[in-house]
Short mmCIF file of C-alpha atoms in Angstrom, two decimals:
data_model
loop_
_atom_site.label_atom_id
_atom_site.label_comp_id
_atom_site.label_asym_id
_atom_site.label_seq_id
_atom_site.Cartn_x
_atom_site.Cartn_y
_atom_site.Cartn_z
CA MET A 1 29.03 -11.91 44.24
CA ASN A 2 31.93 -9.65 43.83
CA LEU A 3 33.04 -7.13 46.49
CA PHE A 4 31.12 -4.28 45.21
CA SER A 5 27.70 -6.26 45.68
CA SER A 6 28.73 -7.43 49.02
CA ARG A 7 29.47 -4.20 50.26
CA ILE A 8 26.08 -2.81 48.81
CA LEU A 9 24.29 -5.58 50.62
CA ILE A 10 25.93 -4.54 53.88
CA MET A 11 24.54 -1.16 53.69
CA LEU A 12 21.18 -2.74 52.57
CA VAL A 13 20.56 -4.08 55.94
CA PHE A 14 20.96 -0.63 57.65
CA ALA A 15 18.82 0.70 54.56
CA CYS A 16 15.84 -1.82 55.59
CA PHE A 17 15.99 -0.43 59.24
CA LEU A 18 15.66 3.14 57.95
CA SER A 19 12.79 2.32 55.50
CA SER A 20 10.78 1.55 58.61
CA CYS A 21 10.69 5.10 59.27
CA ALA A 22 8.46 5.86 56.49
CA PHE A 23 6.74 9.55 56.02
CA GLN A 24 4.59 9.28 52.99
CA PRO A 25 2.72 6.00 52.09
CA ILE A 26 4.06 4.78 48.82
CA ARG A 27 3.28 1.73 46.42
CA ARG A 28 5.77 -0.97 45.62
CA THR A 29 4.98 -2.78 42.49
CA LYS A 30 7.59 -5.45 42.07
CA ASP A 31 8.71 -7.99 39.39
CA ILE A 32 7.21 -6.63 36.49
CA THR A 33 8.26 -8.57 33.22
CA PHE A 34 9.35 -5.83 30.78
CA VAL A 35 10.96 -8.01 28.32
CA GLU A 36 10.39 -11.69 27.55
CA ALA A 37 13.23 -14.30 26.89
CA ASN A 38 14.36 -13.89 23.17
CA SER A 39 16.85 -16.54 21.93
CA SER A 40 17.22 -14.90 18.40
CA GLU A 41 17.91 -11.37 19.91
CA GLU A 42 20.13 -13.16 22.68
CA ILE A 43 18.55 -11.57 25.57
CA PRO A 44 16.88 -12.99 28.65
CA MET A 45 13.61 -12.30 30.49
CA GLU A 46 14.05 -9.34 32.79
CA GLN A 47 11.97 -7.50 35.37
CA LEU A 48 11.96 -4.00 37.05
CA ASN A 49 10.07 -2.73 40.18
CA VAL A 50 8.15 0.73 40.56
CA PHE A 51 7.92 2.74 43.40
CA SER A 52 5.53 5.64 43.43
CA PRO A 53 3.55 7.81 46.00
CA LYS A 54 0.24 6.29 46.51
CA LYS A 55 -1.57 9.39 45.50
CA SER A 56 0.25 10.80 42.71
CA GLU A 57 -0.20 12.28 39.25
CA ASN A 58 2.06 13.33 36.50
CA LEU A 59 5.22 13.21 38.41
CA PRO A 60 8.65 13.02 36.94
CA VAL A 61 10.18 9.64 36.64
CA MET A 62 13.61 8.25 37.10
CA VAL A 63 14.77 4.92 35.56
CA PHE A 64 17.72 3.60 37.45
CA PHE A 65 20.45 1.09 36.42
CA TYR A 66 22.77 -0.35 39.16
CA GLY A 67 26.24 -0.78 39.15
CA GLY A 68 28.49 -3.93 39.50
CA SER A 69 31.00 -3.84 36.68
CA TRP A 70 28.54 -5.17 34.31
CA GLU A 71 28.61 -8.47 36.07
CA SER A 72 26.78 -8.23 39.24
CA GLY A 73 23.90 -6.71 41.02
CA ARG A 74 19.98 -6.97 41.22
CA LYS A 75 17.34 -4.77 41.68
CA GLU A 76 16.35 -5.63 45.28
CA ILE A 77 19.26 -4.15 46.47
CA TYR A 78 18.28 -0.50 45.54
CA ASP A 79 14.76 -0.77 46.99
CA PHE A 80 15.94 2.05 49.31
CA LEU A 81 16.47 4.55 46.66
CA GLY A 82 13.08 3.67 45.00
CA SER A 83 11.43 4.23 48.17
CA ARG A 84 13.31 7.41 49.08
CA MET A 85 12.89 8.93 45.48
CA ALA A 86 9.05 8.13 45.64
CA ARG A 87 8.84 9.80 48.82
CA LYS A 88 10.40 13.03 47.37
CA GLU A 89 7.78 12.92 44.54
CA VAL A 90 9.72 11.02 41.74
CA VAL A 91 8.19 7.91 40.40
CA THR A 92 11.19 5.54 40.22
CA VAL A 93 11.83 2.38 38.18
CA ILE A 94 14.57 0.10 39.19
CA VAL A 95 15.71 -2.29 36.39
CA ASP A 96 17.34 -5.89 36.12
CA TYR A 97 19.46 -6.24 32.98
CA PRO A 98 21.49 -9.06 31.46
CA LEU A 99 25.01 -9.51 33.07
CA SER A 100 28.30 -10.85 31.80
CA PRO A 101 29.88 -13.24 31.39
CA GLU A 102 26.71 -14.90 29.93
CA TYR A 103 25.77 -11.56 28.03
CA GLN A 104 27.80 -8.84 26.65
CA ILE A 105 27.36 -5.07 26.23
CA GLU A 106 25.21 -4.90 23.49
CA SER A 107 22.48 -7.11 25.06
CA MET A 108 22.64 -5.06 28.22
CA VAL A 109 21.96 -1.70 26.24
CA GLU A 110 19.30 -3.09 24.32
CA VAL A 111 17.42 -4.40 27.47
CA ALA A 112 17.96 -0.91 28.99
CA ALA A 113 16.50 0.79 26.24
CA LYS A 114 13.38 -1.65 26.28
CA ALA A 115 13.08 -0.59 30.10
CA VAL A 116 13.01 2.80 28.97
CA VAL A 117 10.10 2.08 26.40
CA TRP A 118 8.31 0.10 28.88
CA THR A 119 8.13 2.99 31.20
CA LYS A 120 7.23 5.58 28.45
CA LYS A 121 4.26 3.14 27.54
CA ASN A 122 3.03 2.14 31.20
CA ILE A 123 4.30 4.71 33.82
CA GLN A 124 1.37 7.02 33.66
CA GLN A 125 -0.86 4.11 35.76
CA TYR A 126 1.70 4.50 38.36
CA GLY A 127 1.30 8.18 38.56
CA GLY A 128 4.38 9.21 36.39
CA ASP A 129 4.57 11.60 33.39
CA PRO A 130 5.59 9.56 30.32
CA ASN A 131 7.18 13.08 28.99
CA GLN A 132 9.26 13.61 31.91
CA ILE A 133 11.51 10.55 31.87
CA PHE A 134 15.12 10.87 33.52
CA VAL A 135 17.45 7.75 33.50
CA SER A 136 20.15 7.27 36.07
CA GLY A 137 22.93 4.86 37.05
CA HIS A 138 25.82 4.35 39.41
CA SER A 139 29.17 3.07 37.88
CA ALA A 140 28.30 0.57 35.19
CA GLY A 141 24.77 1.73 35.44
CA GLY A 142 25.69 5.17 34.70
CA HIS A 143 27.55 3.97 31.78
CA LEU A 144 24.23 2.43 30.40
CA ALA A 145 22.27 5.46 30.97
CA SER A 146 24.80 7.70 29.37
CA LEU A 147 24.57 5.47 26.30
CA LEU A 148 20.69 5.75 26.32
CA ALA A 149 21.01 9.63 26.40
CA THR A 150 23.57 9.90 23.52
CA LYS A 151 22.48 7.33 21.01
CA ASP A 152 18.94 7.52 19.73
CA GLU A 153 19.43 4.38 17.65
CA TYR A 154 18.36 2.41 20.47
CA PHE A 155 14.66 3.75 20.54
CA GLU A 156 14.76 4.44 16.79
CA GLU A 157 15.18 0.51 16.18
CA SER A 158 11.83 -0.16 18.30
CA GLY A 159 10.02 2.82 16.31
CA TYR A 160 10.11 5.25 19.20
CA SER A 161 12.11 8.67 19.37
CA ASN A 162 14.15 9.09 22.18
CA PRO A 163 11.86 9.72 25.34
CA ILE A 164 14.68 10.70 27.70
CA LYS A 165 14.43 14.06 29.47
CA GLY A 166 17.71 14.03 31.31
CA ALA A 167 20.47 11.69 32.51
CA ILE A 168 21.61 11.40 35.99
CA LEU A 169 25.24 9.70 36.14
CA ILE A 170 26.32 8.73 39.50
CA ASP A 171 30.23 8.20 39.25
CA PRO A 172 29.77 6.73 36.03
CA ALA A 173 32.02 4.22 34.46
CA GLY A 174 32.78 3.33 31.01
CA LEU A 175 32.31 6.87 29.32
CA ASP A 176 35.41 5.96 27.17
CA MET A 177 36.05 2.48 27.15
CA HIS A 178 37.81 2.62 23.92
CA TRP A 179 40.62 5.00 25.52
CA PHE A 180 40.60 2.97 28.60
CA LEU A 181 40.87 -0.66 26.95
CA SER A 182 43.42 0.79 24.49
CA ASP A 183 45.82 2.62 26.99
CA TYR A 184 45.23 -0.01 30.03
CA PRO A 185 45.24 -3.37 28.38
CA LYS A 186 46.16 -5.06 31.46
CA GLU A 187 43.85 -3.42 33.77
CA GLY A 188 41.18 -3.43 31.50
CA ARG A 189 41.43 -7.28 30.63
CA LYS A 190 38.62 -8.35 32.86
CA TYR A 191 36.11 -6.08 31.17
CA LEU A 192 36.65 -7.92 27.82
CA LYS A 193 34.12 -10.57 28.74
CA THR A 194 31.55 -7.43 28.60
CA PHE A 195 32.97 -5.58 25.70
CA THR A 196 34.89 -8.20 23.61
CA GLU A 197 38.30 -7.85 22.22
CA ASP A 198 36.98 -5.68 19.35
CA PRO A 199 38.23 -2.08 19.49
CA ALA A 200 35.22 -1.21 17.20
CA ILE A 201 32.82 -2.27 19.90
CA TRP A 202 34.86 -0.62 22.36
CA LYS A 203 34.18 2.56 20.48
CA GLU A 204 30.36 1.89 19.61
CA PHE A 205 29.58 1.66 23.25
CA SER A 206 31.53 4.65 24.64
CA PRO A 207 29.20 7.71 24.97
CA ILE A 208 32.03 10.24 24.54
CA TYR A 209 32.08 9.67 20.89
CA PHE A 210 28.37 10.41 20.34
CA LEU A 211 27.89 14.01 21.87
CA GLU A 212 27.90 15.79 18.50
CA ASP A 213 24.41 17.56 18.60
CA GLN A 214 23.69 15.98 22.12
CA GLU A 215 20.47 17.71 23.15
CA ILE A 216 19.78 15.63 26.21
CA PRO A 217 21.17 17.23 29.42
CA MET A 218 23.16 15.26 31.78
CA LEU A 219 24.20 15.53 35.42
CA ILE A 220 27.31 14.07 36.31
CA LEU A 221 28.15 13.17 40.21
CA GLU A 222 31.88 12.50 40.84
CA GLY A 223 33.44 11.40 44.10
CA GLU A 224 36.64 12.98 44.80
CA ARG A 225 38.36 9.63 45.77
CA THR A 226 36.77 7.51 43.19
CA TYR A 227 38.75 5.12 40.90
CA PRO A 228 41.48 7.08 38.68
CA SER A 229 40.23 5.62 35.54
CA ILE A 230 36.57 6.93 36.27
CA GLN A 231 38.23 10.39 37.20
CA GLU A 232 40.12 10.55 33.79
CA SER A 233 37.36 9.23 31.63
CA ILE A 234 34.76 11.97 33.59
CA LYS A 235 37.48 14.63 32.64
CA ARG A 236 37.72 13.51 29.12
CA PHE A 237 33.83 13.42 28.59
CA LYS A 238 33.57 16.96 30.19
CA LYS A 239 36.02 18.18 27.88
CA LYS A 240 34.42 16.91 24.79
CA ALA A 241 30.99 17.91 25.92
CA GLU A 242 32.37 21.38 26.05
CA GLU A 243 33.75 21.20 22.65
CA GLU A 244 30.40 19.97 21.39
CA ASP A 245 28.31 22.50 23.41
CA ALA A 246 26.63 19.51 25.16
CA LYS A 247 24.64 20.71 28.41
CA ILE A 248 26.57 19.01 31.38
CA VAL A 249 26.10 19.77 35.04
CA TYR A 250 28.76 18.79 37.16
CA LYS A 251 28.93 18.17 40.77
CA PHE A 252 31.84 17.16 42.92
CA TYR A 253 31.72 15.20 46.16
CA GLU A 254 34.69 15.71 48.44
CA HIS A 255 36.19 12.83 50.14
CA LYS A 256 33.68 10.18 48.42
CA LYS A 257 34.87 6.88 47.34
CA HIS A 258 33.06 5.00 44.54
CA ILE A 259 30.85 2.93 46.46
CA PRO A 260 29.88 5.69 48.94
CA MET A 261 28.62 7.65 45.92
CA ILE A 262 25.65 5.57 45.85
CA THR A 263 25.32 4.31 49.55
CA GLN A 264 25.06 8.15 50.43
CA PHE A 265 21.58 7.89 49.12
CA LEU A 266 20.48 6.01 52.21
CA TRP A 267 20.52 9.21 53.95
CA THR A 268 17.63 11.40 52.45
CA GLY A 269 18.84 14.85 53.66
CA GLY A 270 22.31 14.81 51.91
CA LYS A 271 23.79 16.92 49.07
CA ALA A 272 23.18 14.00 46.64
CA TYR A 273 19.29 14.26 46.84
CA GLU A 274 19.44 17.99 46.70
CA ASP A 275 21.49 17.71 43.60
CA VAL A 276 19.52 15.09 41.81
CA LEU A 277 15.98 16.77 42.70
CA GLN A 278 17.39 20.27 41.67
CA PHE A 279 18.29 18.94 38.34
CA ILE A 280 14.97 16.98 37.77
CA GLU A 281 13.22 20.19 38.78
CA ASN A 282 15.23 22.40 36.31
CA GLU A 283 14.65 20.25 33.49
CA SER A 284 10.82 19.57 34.21
CA SER A 285 10.10 23.06 34.81
CA GLU A 286 11.59 23.63 31.40
CA PHE A 287 9.36 21.22 29.61
CA LYS A 288 6.30 22.56 31.41
CA ASN A 289 7.02 25.93 30.41
CA ALA A 290 7.69 24.77 26.78
CA THR A 291 4.34 23.20 26.64
CA SER A 292 2.29 25.97 28.54
CA PHE A 293 1.99 28.25 25.43
#
């Protein structure tokens, strides 16, 4: 377990205490297998957890991918996020995905896309609206979410159009891995087990290069004291998005470091929930208005 996951687990202990202070009853449906092991596709069996209000119908949905440098993490650590979002009337899916060094980025994104497809097909039975699916993630998970929002091919290969309504990127890493691994080979060496040593792969899995004709809106939350590489990649991503006229909503969090950007969701009354829920409400309202005629 790396330092990232260790710190998250420490916060989880406190989260479990806070979770006892429930107001709205919710359903927690855990360990749902959404993809079976497939040696030909080089992917393992993976599962997800669903959190929803006990009495719900046609609510917006958030599919969340955790961070951990693409090499660590597990869905149970984020029960607090699923529970809190469900109490705020957002059906939430917390997803496990393959991790390095056993698996590389292509398998991770493939499984992440399968999680969204599963959600599209099944979430209505948990009270979610399959037409209002948002993807989200922190750090490496934000990278996966941004790829799903910018590259329709992951869904087209499965015979689906992109079902994502919006993306919520929480201090996302990897928005331009080609730049980072090219310009900072020493610092980036540890990520080669995920992204390989092939610059073509670095570019293929850098969402900044796929913003042309981008229609899915994205909310980016950035911490003031996050890692310099994340600061620079977000800056580059925003600039490219402006050039391509892509819809980006940007929120800046003073004094926040990288890990506190996700652990702040332990407290339900903070700015993070306000920003995320406002983004979901705005995009959901646009959908409902567009389909009400």
